[in-house]
XYZ file of C-alpha atoms in Angstrom:
656
model
C -103.593 48.858 -18.363
C -105.735 45.886 -17.229
C -105.092 44.466 -13.771
C -107.428 41.521 -14.303
C -106.499 37.863 -14.627
C -107.839 35.073 -16.795
C -108.159 31.371 -16.067
C -106.590 29.028 -18.602
C -107.125 25.332 -19.260
C -104.799 24.097 -16.512
C -106.782 26.026 -13.882
C -104.165 28.707 -13.209
C -104.789 32.444 -13.469
C -102.614 34.563 -15.743
C -102.372 38.388 -15.695
C -103.890 40.432 -18.512
C -101.642 43.316 -19.624
C -103.817 45.011 -22.232
C -106.540 44.840 -24.831
C -106.510 45.629 -28.545
C -107.164 44.533 -32.131
C -105.403 41.548 -33.706
C -105.146 40.570 -37.368
C -105.119 36.783 -37.045
C -104.905 36.212 -40.800
C -105.088 38.483 -43.843
C -108.856 37.856 -43.816
C -109.618 37.629 -40.073
C -109.325 40.654 -37.778
C -110.655 40.518 -34.205
C -111.284 43.348 -31.752
C -111.220 43.391 -27.918
C -108.341 40.908 -27.774
C -106.777 40.387 -24.357
C -102.993 40.416 -24.132
C -101.609 37.843 -21.680
C -97.835 37.665 -22.289
C -97.226 34.696 -19.978
C -99.417 32.340 -21.997
C -97.553 30.499 -24.818
C -100.491 29.957 -27.198
C -102.882 32.243 -29.024
C -106.435 30.915 -28.790
C -109.595 32.102 -30.481
C -113.060 30.897 -29.520
C -115.506 29.718 -32.146
C -118.272 31.952 -30.803
C -116.080 35.073 -30.780
C -114.932 34.379 -34.322
C -118.498 33.919 -35.596
C -119.723 37.048 -33.790
C -116.880 39.301 -34.917
C -116.575 38.502 -38.625
C -119.911 36.872 -39.576
C -118.402 33.594 -40.705
C -119.255 29.922 -40.586
C -116.932 27.262 -39.151
C -116.972 23.671 -40.319
C -115.032 21.241 -38.121
C -114.537 17.489 -38.134
C -112.026 15.128 -36.536
C -109.188 16.314 -38.755
C -109.874 19.763 -40.247
C -111.474 23.092 -39.523
C -112.617 25.422 -42.318
C -113.537 29.086 -41.785
C -115.692 30.633 -44.535
C -117.348 33.997 -45.038
C -121.020 33.315 -44.394
C -122.544 35.410 -47.167
C -120.148 34.578 -50.004
C -118.606 31.275 -48.961
C -115.126 32.755 -49.496
C -112.539 30.764 -47.571
C -110.837 32.726 -44.794
C -108.692 30.029 -43.236
C -108.117 26.311 -42.910
C -107.128 24.560 -39.694
C -105.575 21.164 -39.048
C -106.283 19.382 -35.779
C -103.397 18.467 -33.489
C -103.761 17.369 -29.857
C -107.209 18.852 -29.469
C -106.494 22.182 -31.194
C -107.170 23.299 -34.751
C -104.120 25.170 -36.051
C -104.508 27.551 -38.964
C -102.636 26.118 -41.930
C -99.469 28.162 -42.530
C -99.664 27.381 -46.253
C -102.911 29.371 -46.459
C -102.253 31.930 -43.718
C -99.677 34.638 -43.145
C -96.859 32.741 -41.433
C -96.003 35.627 -39.130
C -99.618 36.076 -38.036
C -100.621 32.438 -37.649
C -102.827 31.763 -34.634
C -104.521 28.702 -33.140
C -108.222 27.964 -32.948
C -109.860 26.246 -30.042
C -113.473 25.249 -30.600
C -115.278 25.547 -27.255
C -118.865 24.715 -26.264
C -121.233 27.670 -26.010
C -122.026 27.242 -22.304
C -118.325 27.662 -21.506
C -118.095 31.088 -23.109
C -117.230 32.720 -19.777
C -113.943 30.795 -19.830
C -113.116 31.410 -23.485
C -110.018 33.578 -23.891
C -108.800 35.709 -26.736
C -105.050 36.005 -26.427
C -102.432 38.006 -28.261
C -101.254 36.910 -31.696
C -97.539 36.288 -31.766
C -95.846 38.392 -34.410
C -93.195 35.914 -35.558
C -89.441 36.439 -35.342
C -86.443 36.734 -37.576
C -84.734 33.556 -38.735
C -81.978 33.692 -36.113
C -80.940 30.125 -36.921
C -79.895 31.344 -40.366
C -77.924 34.219 -38.865
C -76.165 31.894 -36.449
C -75.367 29.370 -39.163
C -73.552 32.111 -41.081
C -71.565 33.665 -38.240
C -70.604 30.243 -36.876
C -68.539 29.635 -40.023
C -65.958 32.116 -38.747
C -65.467 30.780 -35.215
C -61.933 29.616 -36.083
C -60.866 33.148 -37.033
C -63.338 35.728 -35.659
C -62.901 39.415 -36.465
C -64.519 42.548 -35.047
C -67.207 42.530 -37.731
C -68.219 39.002 -36.743
C -68.460 40.068 -33.092
C -70.690 42.985 -34.037
C -72.982 40.602 -35.894
C -73.188 38.257 -32.885
C -73.923 41.187 -30.540
C -76.799 42.263 -32.768
C -78.213 38.745 -32.647
C -77.897 38.679 -28.843
C -79.619 42.058 -28.538
C -82.460 40.743 -30.629
C -82.797 37.574 -28.553
C -82.671 39.548 -25.287
C -85.578 41.684 -26.437
C -87.624 38.765 -27.748
C -89.214 36.980 -24.746
C -92.814 36.138 -25.538
C -92.307 36.359 -29.293
C -92.223 32.636 -29.889
C -88.578 31.818 -29.079
C -89.579 29.032 -26.728
C -87.496 26.069 -25.534
C -88.778 22.851 -24.081
C -87.357 22.092 -20.633
C -85.510 18.781 -20.887
C -83.464 18.932 -17.678
C -80.128 19.761 -19.285
C -78.372 22.339 -21.472
C -76.183 19.983 -23.483
C -75.070 21.231 -26.894
C -75.229 18.458 -29.527
C -74.301 18.807 -33.170
C -74.792 16.389 -36.058
C -73.571 16.568 -39.613
C -72.991 14.321 -42.584
C -69.626 13.754 -44.189
C -69.386 15.776 -47.362
C -65.858 16.840 -46.554
C -64.154 20.070 -47.665
C -67.091 21.442 -49.614
C -67.077 24.968 -48.222
C -64.554 27.280 -49.883
C -64.479 29.466 -46.753
C -63.355 26.918 -44.184
C -63.044 23.605 -46.097
C -65.618 21.999 -43.799
C -68.720 19.925 -44.444
C -71.662 21.866 -45.815
C -74.020 19.151 -46.984
C -76.077 19.315 -43.819
C -75.937 19.770 -40.055
C -78.163 20.446 -37.063
C -77.411 21.767 -33.571
C -79.454 21.088 -30.425
C -79.268 23.033 -27.138
C -80.960 21.345 -24.235
C -82.641 18.984 -26.660
C -84.076 21.877 -28.720
C -83.177 22.329 -32.382
C -81.651 25.803 -32.712
C -79.711 25.743 -35.976
C -79.674 23.658 -39.106
C -78.702 23.644 -42.721
C -79.393 21.180 -45.476
C -78.162 21.160 -49.037
C -80.257 19.276 -51.546
C -77.367 19.075 -54.014
C -73.997 19.261 -52.208
C -70.871 20.239 -54.111
C -69.159 17.351 -55.827
C -65.385 16.815 -55.465
C -65.072 17.852 -59.115
C -66.650 21.212 -58.264
C -64.264 21.714 -55.388
C -61.332 21.200 -57.748
C -62.774 23.456 -60.474
C -63.835 26.326 -58.200
C -60.600 26.249 -56.211
C -58.540 26.237 -59.400
C -60.487 29.178 -60.789
C -60.109 31.130 -57.572
C -56.445 30.407 -56.911
C -55.135 30.349 -60.468
C -57.740 31.574 -62.949
C -58.773 34.744 -61.137
C -55.248 36.162 -60.657
C -54.445 35.466 -64.303
C -57.645 37.015 -65.666
C -57.407 40.128 -63.503
C -54.042 41.206 -64.941
C -52.778 41.901 -68.463
C -52.766 40.076 -70.813
C -55.379 37.810 -69.181
C -57.591 40.829 -68.481
C -58.031 41.319 -72.245
C -59.413 37.791 -72.560
C -61.730 38.501 -69.634
C -63.014 41.695 -71.259
C -63.765 39.842 -74.482
C -65.563 37.062 -72.586
C -67.683 39.565 -70.661
C -68.575 41.317 -73.905
C -69.816 38.014 -75.377
C -71.796 37.296 -72.208
C -73.488 40.723 -72.372
C -74.462 40.123 -75.985
C -76.154 36.856 -74.971
C -77.923 38.643 -72.128
C -79.143 41.362 -74.490
C -80.397 38.768 -76.985
C -82.312 36.940 -74.243
C -83.837 40.221 -73.038
C -84.909 41.411 -76.480
C -86.405 38.083 -77.609
C -88.468 37.773 -74.404
C -89.599 41.409 -74.150
C -87.423 41.701 -71.021
C -89.390 38.960 -69.207
C -86.673 36.303 -69.647
C -87.191 32.582 -69.244
C -87.647 32.858 -65.447
C -87.335 35.466 -62.677
C -83.980 34.198 -61.433
C -82.102 34.897 -64.647
C -84.164 38.050 -65.175
C -82.850 39.485 -61.910
C -79.292 38.511 -62.824
C -79.697 40.144 -66.232
C -81.033 43.284 -64.543
C -78.000 43.435 -62.267
C -75.670 43.094 -65.244
C -77.388 45.983 -67.036
C -77.275 48.094 -63.874
C -73.532 47.464 -63.525
C -73.057 48.455 -67.177
C -75.209 51.581 -66.853
C -77.844 52.234 -64.132
C -79.581 54.683 -66.477
C -79.620 52.424 -69.514
C -82.787 51.833 -71.526
C -82.392 48.084 -71.011
C -82.428 48.427 -67.230
C -85.540 50.602 -67.341
C -87.294 48.119 -69.617
C -86.410 45.364 -67.176
C -87.962 47.323 -64.306
C -91.246 47.606 -66.215
C -91.518 43.822 -66.534
C -90.775 43.025 -62.887
C -94.499 43.353 -62.236
C -95.145 40.317 -64.465
C -93.700 38.199 -61.662
C -95.431 39.813 -58.697
C -98.618 38.334 -57.311
C -100.651 39.779 -54.459
C -102.236 36.914 -52.539
C -104.402 37.012 -49.439
C -101.312 36.609 -47.298
C -99.203 39.229 -49.051
C -96.942 39.876 -52.024
C -95.211 36.930 -53.690
C -92.666 36.498 -56.456
C -93.753 33.863 -58.965
C -91.370 31.286 -60.421
C -92.573 32.218 -63.921
C -94.549 35.105 -65.358
C -97.633 32.940 -64.964
C -99.166 29.722 -66.269
C -101.841 31.325 -68.424
C -101.545 29.100 -71.489
C -101.063 25.921 -69.465
C -104.069 26.558 -67.213
C -106.240 27.622 -70.137
C -105.470 24.513 -72.194
C -106.103 22.203 -69.241
C -109.316 23.993 -68.290
C -110.800 23.593 -71.761
C -109.934 19.897 -71.742
C -111.588 19.507 -68.339
C -114.760 21.175 -69.634
C -114.666 18.981 -72.733
C -114.163 15.835 -70.623
C -117.172 16.752 -68.506
C -119.324 17.154 -71.626
C -120.035 20.793 -70.765
C -118.583 22.534 -73.820
C -121.961 23.766 -75.037
C -123.075 24.847 -71.576
C -119.905 26.898 -71.128
C -119.619 27.924 -74.758
C -118.727 31.553 -74.086
C -115.955 30.564 -71.685
C -114.554 28.084 -74.188
C -114.807 30.649 -76.975
C -112.732 33.161 -75.008
C -110.174 30.474 -74.156
C -110.029 29.407 -77.798
C -109.333 32.987 -78.836
C -106.616 33.372 -76.195
C -104.832 30.222 -77.320
C -104.880 31.307 -80.963
C -103.510 34.741 -80.087
C -100.799 33.282 -77.839
C -99.073 31.232 -80.503
C -95.523 32.323 -81.354
C -95.692 33.360 -85.009
C -91.997 33.689 -85.875
C -88.574 32.420 -84.927
C -86.108 34.485 -82.953
C -84.124 36.875 -85.195
C -80.619 36.250 -86.481
C -78.572 33.097 -86.456
C -80.320 31.026 -83.785
C -77.481 28.521 -83.525
C -75.152 31.359 -82.532
C -77.400 32.135 -79.572
C -78.119 28.464 -78.797
C -81.828 28.850 -79.425
C -84.182 26.277 -80.908
C -86.828 27.285 -83.451
C -89.897 28.964 -81.942
C -92.403 29.437 -84.753
C -95.638 27.549 -84.164
C -95.059 26.906 -80.469
C -96.645 28.076 -77.255
C -95.018 29.180 -74.029
C -96.135 28.199 -70.549
C -97.605 31.658 -70.084
C -97.802 34.412 -72.712
C -96.391 34.964 -76.181
C -94.199 37.796 -74.868
C -92.197 35.344 -72.755
C -90.867 33.881 -75.992
C -89.718 30.414 -74.896
C -91.965 27.713 -76.420
C -92.372 24.548 -74.364
C -93.016 21.137 -75.903
C -95.855 20.015 -73.633
C -97.536 23.442 -73.629
C -97.384 23.444 -77.419
C -98.843 19.932 -77.568
C -101.643 20.700 -75.098
C -102.567 23.852 -77.040
C -102.618 21.794 -80.243
C -104.959 19.264 -78.619
C -107.423 21.973 -77.606
C -107.426 23.577 -81.053
C -108.106 20.203 -82.672
C -110.799 19.228 -80.138
C -112.654 22.476 -80.790
C -112.820 21.798 -84.525
C -115.543 19.293 -83.620
C -117.872 22.126 -82.557
C -119.640 24.781 -84.656
C -117.782 28.109 -84.943
C -120.854 29.933 -83.620
C -120.296 28.186 -80.293
C -116.506 28.116 -79.876
C -115.169 30.516 -82.492
C -113.404 30.068 -85.807
C -110.813 27.316 -86.135
C -107.151 28.230 -86.476
C -105.635 28.232 -89.953
C -104.216 24.878 -91.073
C -100.861 26.468 -91.959
C -100.381 27.499 -88.330
C -101.031 23.927 -87.237
C -98.363 22.831 -89.714
C -95.949 25.153 -87.901
C -96.919 23.503 -84.623
C -96.307 20.007 -85.936
C -92.978 21.149 -87.324
C -91.672 22.450 -84.008
C -92.890 19.350 -82.161
C -91.173 16.986 -84.577
C -88.001 19.059 -84.388
C -87.861 18.666 -80.592
C -87.624 14.859 -80.570
C -84.317 13.502 -79.257
C -82.616 10.527 -80.873
C -84.126 8.131 -78.295
C -87.666 9.353 -78.942
C -87.873 11.519 -75.824
C -88.828 15.173 -75.449
C -87.416 17.800 -73.148
C -89.167 21.054 -72.339
C -87.419 23.818 -74.316
C -84.873 22.235 -76.597
C -83.038 19.094 -77.584
C -80.739 17.371 -75.103
C -77.428 18.733 -76.350
C -74.898 17.693 -73.746
C -74.014 15.050 -71.160
C -75.464 14.116 -67.789
C -72.042 14.173 -66.128
C -72.226 17.973 -66.280
C -74.566 17.688 -63.299
C -71.390 17.173 -61.273
C -70.812 20.896 -61.825
C -74.281 21.903 -60.603
C -73.470 24.865 -58.326
C -77.014 25.642 -57.148
C -76.963 23.523 -53.948
C -80.774 23.790 -53.927
C -81.907 22.121 -57.155
C -81.201 18.951 -59.098
C -81.316 18.193 -62.801
C -80.565 21.709 -64.050
C -77.338 21.542 -66.032
C -78.754 20.196 -69.309
C -82.170 19.796 -70.920
C -83.382 16.451 -69.606
C -86.188 14.441 -71.217
C -89.494 14.149 -69.351
C -92.314 11.632 -69.422
C -94.828 14.505 -69.256
C -93.468 16.311 -72.311
C -93.074 13.090 -74.276
C -96.622 12.011 -73.447
C -98.182 15.373 -74.347
C -96.450 15.366 -77.733
C -97.715 11.858 -78.458
C -101.265 12.900 -77.592
C -101.090 16.051 -79.706
C -99.660 14.290 -82.758
C -102.142 11.393 -82.487
C -105.059 13.825 -82.477
C -103.503 15.734 -85.391
C -103.130 12.467 -87.308
C -106.784 11.636 -86.701
C -107.843 15.090 -87.876
C -105.549 15.146 -90.916
C -105.012 11.451 -91.834
C -103.483 12.259 -95.237
C -101.083 14.953 -94.083
C -97.870 15.130 -96.101
C -95.772 14.479 -92.957
C -97.776 11.428 -91.911
C -94.803 9.080 -92.045
C -92.699 11.325 -89.795
C -95.589 11.671 -87.366
C -96.103 7.893 -87.194
C -92.405 7.349 -86.573
C -92.332 9.991 -83.841
C -95.360 8.536 -82.023
C -93.961 5.002 -82.092
C -90.502 6.017 -80.946
C -91.837 8.279 -78.180
C -94.099 5.513 -76.852
C -91.154 3.109 -76.797
C -89.201 5.675 -74.805
C -91.980 6.029 -72.221
C -92.045 2.273 -71.746
C -88.253 2.187 -71.388
C -88.168 4.660 -68.470
C -90.944 3.089 -66.418
C -89.704 2.249 -62.934
C -89.673 -1.324 -61.692
C -92.685 -0.679 -59.440
C -94.777 0.399 -62.443
C -94.608 4.166 -61.848
C -93.110 7.120 -63.684
C -91.369 9.949 -61.846
C -93.127 13.230 -62.563
C -90.770 16.191 -62.849
C -93.294 19.029 -63.142
C -95.724 18.209 -60.341
C -96.002 15.922 -57.329
C -95.054 13.391 -58.397
C -95.556 9.690 -59.134
C -99.327 10.056 -59.517
C -98.674 12.888 -61.973
C -95.941 11.110 -63.913
C -97.884 7.864 -64.031
C -100.977 9.603 -65.402
C -98.879 11.040 -68.219
C -97.127 7.737 -68.813
C -100.402 5.828 -69.135
C -102.082 8.555 -71.170
C -99.232 8.674 -73.676
C -99.158 4.906 -74.139
C -102.936 4.702 -74.532
C -102.865 7.492 -77.122
C -100.192 5.533 -79.019
C -102.440 2.472 -79.157
C -101.346 0.474 -76.129
C -104.054 -1.127 -73.983
C -104.345 -2.947 -70.684
C -104.401 -6.227 -72.576
C -101.427 -5.711 -74.886
C -99.163 -3.557 -72.680
C -97.410 -4.865 -69.603
C -96.381 -1.287 -68.815
C -100.019 -0.207 -68.452
C -100.846 -3.222 -66.280
C -97.882 -2.476 -63.999
C -98.953 1.176 -63.781
C -102.421 0.142 -62.631
C -100.927 -2.180 -60.018
C -98.745 0.666 -58.764
C -101.625 3.116 -58.403
C -103.872 0.561 -56.735
C -101.101 -0.227 -54.249
C -100.995 3.448 -53.196
C -104.760 3.902 -52.718
C -105.675 5.125 -49.233
C -107.943 2.367 -48.014
C -110.629 1.942 -46.831
C -111.935 5.425 -47.711
C -110.162 5.687 -51.074
C -108.270 8.432 -52.860
C -104.596 9.288 -53.149
C -102.444 11.886 -51.423
C -98.767 12.391 -52.257
C -96.232 14.499 -50.398
C -93.660 16.859 -51.905
C -91.101 14.499 -50.362
C -91.750 12.173 -53.291
C -90.149 14.755 -55.568
C -87.202 15.352 -53.262
C -86.438 11.765 -52.318
C -87.718 10.058 -55.505
C -89.629 7.581 -53.351
C -93.437 7.599 -53.194
C -94.455 9.238 -49.912
C -97.982 9.749 -48.622
C -99.069 13.081 -47.217
C -98.676 13.407 -43.470
C -101.524 11.594 -41.791
C -102.163 9.588 -44.983
C -104.812 12.067 -46.055
C -106.205 12.278 -49.570
C -105.449 15.154 -51.937
C -108.047 16.157 -54.512
C -105.495 16.672 -57.285
C -103.472 13.488 -56.698
C -106.747 11.588 -56.510
C -107.822 13.092 -59.829
C -104.580 12.161 -61.591
C -104.782 8.572 -60.340
C -108.431 8.351 -61.424
C -107.667 9.672 -64.901
C -104.806 7.212 -65.347
C -106.905 4.250 -64.226
C -109.856 5.279 -66.402
C -107.584 5.619 -69.443
C -106.095 2.206 -68.663
C -109.531 0.584 -68.609
C -109.819 -0.042 -64.862
C -113.498 0.943 -65.054
C -114.217 -2.137 -67.136
C -112.043 -4.433 -65.037
C -112.940 -3.438 -61.471
C -114.330 0.090 -60.913
C -114.530 -0.115 -57.104
C -111.452 2.088 -56.591
C -112.899 4.671 -58.987
C -116.200 4.737 -57.091
C -114.323 5.369 -53.850
C -112.168 8.075 -55.431
C -115.188 9.826 -56.940
C -116.821 9.884 -53.509
C -113.658 11.415 -52.036
C -113.697 14.203 -54.666
C -117.403 14.904 -54.204
C -116.914 15.200 -50.450
C -114.028 17.612 -51.006
C -116.203 20.080 -52.923
C -117.428 23.107 -50.959
C -120.882 24.674 -51.168
C -119.725 27.253 -53.725
C -118.480 24.501 -56.070
C -114.763 24.973 -55.468
C -112.325 22.371 -54.251
C -109.909 23.056 -51.372
C -106.413 24.433 -51.782
C -104.506 21.655 -50.053
C -100.816 20.806 -49.808
C -98.578 22.171 -52.545
C -98.898 20.216 -55.789
C -96.414 21.597 -58.339
C -92.704 20.839 -58.558
C -89.615 21.213 -60.712
C -85.882 20.546 -60.389
C -86.680 17.904 -57.739
C -86.618 20.425 -54.889
C -88.513 23.504 -56.091
C -92.189 23.279 -55.168
C -94.724 25.311 -57.142
C -98.271 26.456 -56.462
C -100.712 25.850 -59.312
C -103.772 27.471 -57.795
C -106.148 26.291 -60.531
C -105.196 22.612 -60.356
C -107.521 22.158 -57.364
C -110.530 22.841 -59.621
C -109.308 21.764 -63.062
C -108.415 18.179 -62.300
C -111.333 17.180 -60.040
C -113.708 18.467 -62.740
C -111.755 16.570 -65.381
C -111.657 13.352 -63.358
C -115.321 13.439 -62.363
C -116.292 14.212 -65.961
C -114.356 11.231 -67.291
C -115.686 9.065 -64.468
C -119.284 9.966 -65.260
C -119.012 9.480 -69.021
C -116.653 6.495 -69.201
C -117.526 4.570 -66.041
C -121.025 5.333 -64.785
C -122.703 5.864 -68.147
C -120.757 2.984 -69.696
C -122.039 0.631 -66.959
C -125.629 1.540 -67.755
C -125.299 0.756 -71.457
């Protein structure tokens, strides 16, 4: 055991208790690390980091990037705060996150490598649960509290730190969503508790229970459950459960046991296990669990879908096409073309689809793979666009074109998905009423009770059908296609917000939705001159530009709060910047005043690293207003797309 001391920044000496190896991040492991338990931070010197793992460190006023020197592979990203660069927890194992201090070389004698805190359990969550039973505690609740206290007693130095504010007052705050909790009839929409001015416990519900839910759930519990658990009500319950299991089995079989998403897949698995733990269905479910697992640098993750293979592939090809690099990357495009053709759903689900509440599937594409079985309107439209774009190139370069009859199937499913108002949802028609959202039991998500229409889906369908119409101008369904395009464009105009934006439901957020809104209207024939909606959209985007440097950066809070919110620190995001650029280019801003596009292009170019990639910044995907998604390829796809369009339609156009 070391008896030495080390001097820290405030001039005091702290005892060293040991030395060892620390894994700072999944990619950074340091040896000869001193353990000083009395010091609250974990610091790493720049020189020690470079010496130990042969990396390069790039630092400016705001960020710090650590890259493998030989390959350029990114090992970590730091954000500066009060003189320190903190490794970004979005790109680093949260439990192993450490801080970086960049120190001058001549001060190396004072540089300290301290222990890496190993993170702690979420005790605030545990306390928020046990505190619900304070009015009527039982022995089991006491045991749970004792376990929490034992954990806290053994946790000094593990990051459970409180700021000294001169008092130990306990303050609690909550909002007034009365009688929502079925356990104690108290508010559950949100609360926070402070001890000595330190936040120790909190809870927030994105979608609190409505009074209607309270009535329904209480009625079911107090009246419905007793009736259904005893004869003759139990017979009705058995019949209902039998019908439910048949629906579950149909969903499993038509999706090859992947299901529409992992949440309902896990519920289906549980139902099969309850029916028979040794059933074939349960075993088939187990085999497809791996479709949702993803091993990242910072550990195993469960994806919100079985991937985004089709979506990413279709967007990537369009980015290459926009950059004018189709011939240069012919082999890549050829492979993508082949994948898209093979991924088309070739037949409808078996049986009476109306009985199982399923829309037609033939001719569509899923978000991921054909096995998943649920065609999506915008994925189908984007795949159609790629297939039609590639007909402009020789088969020797990009592969043989898809058969015309299969494109007819695609047009058929797209036309069938249009709602009466001209809008398009994702999976099916809007078949019920918005008031059902009052029965949304999730607490975490919004907009989940029915199939809502989306500007993104509506725009993609317009673009796909317009390109199909250009390719096949005398198609026998031309009149239907024209009607669909016109009606869908009218719908997009009708849902534009008063500030000129569109709310994006599938990514963050207003920059994304506005790009789709503008792109759909332009495809339908609207222009800056003849469309007030496009002019308002341009004004909106220009009002959100991050001046004087340029670019756009939008926070996930935009999706949650439905109000445009910049990223913390008003920093630019490569993907948001790309979407805004693409919208403005489509709207004709390059001809009107390209200054904002020049600034944005400079921002994107400066984002690019030496290996050609763009940084993985703040999360960019979203759904259900409160579920944020990582689309790892967006960081490269959209900057390439935007810069390609900028070069061809702005720079080159100015020279002509």
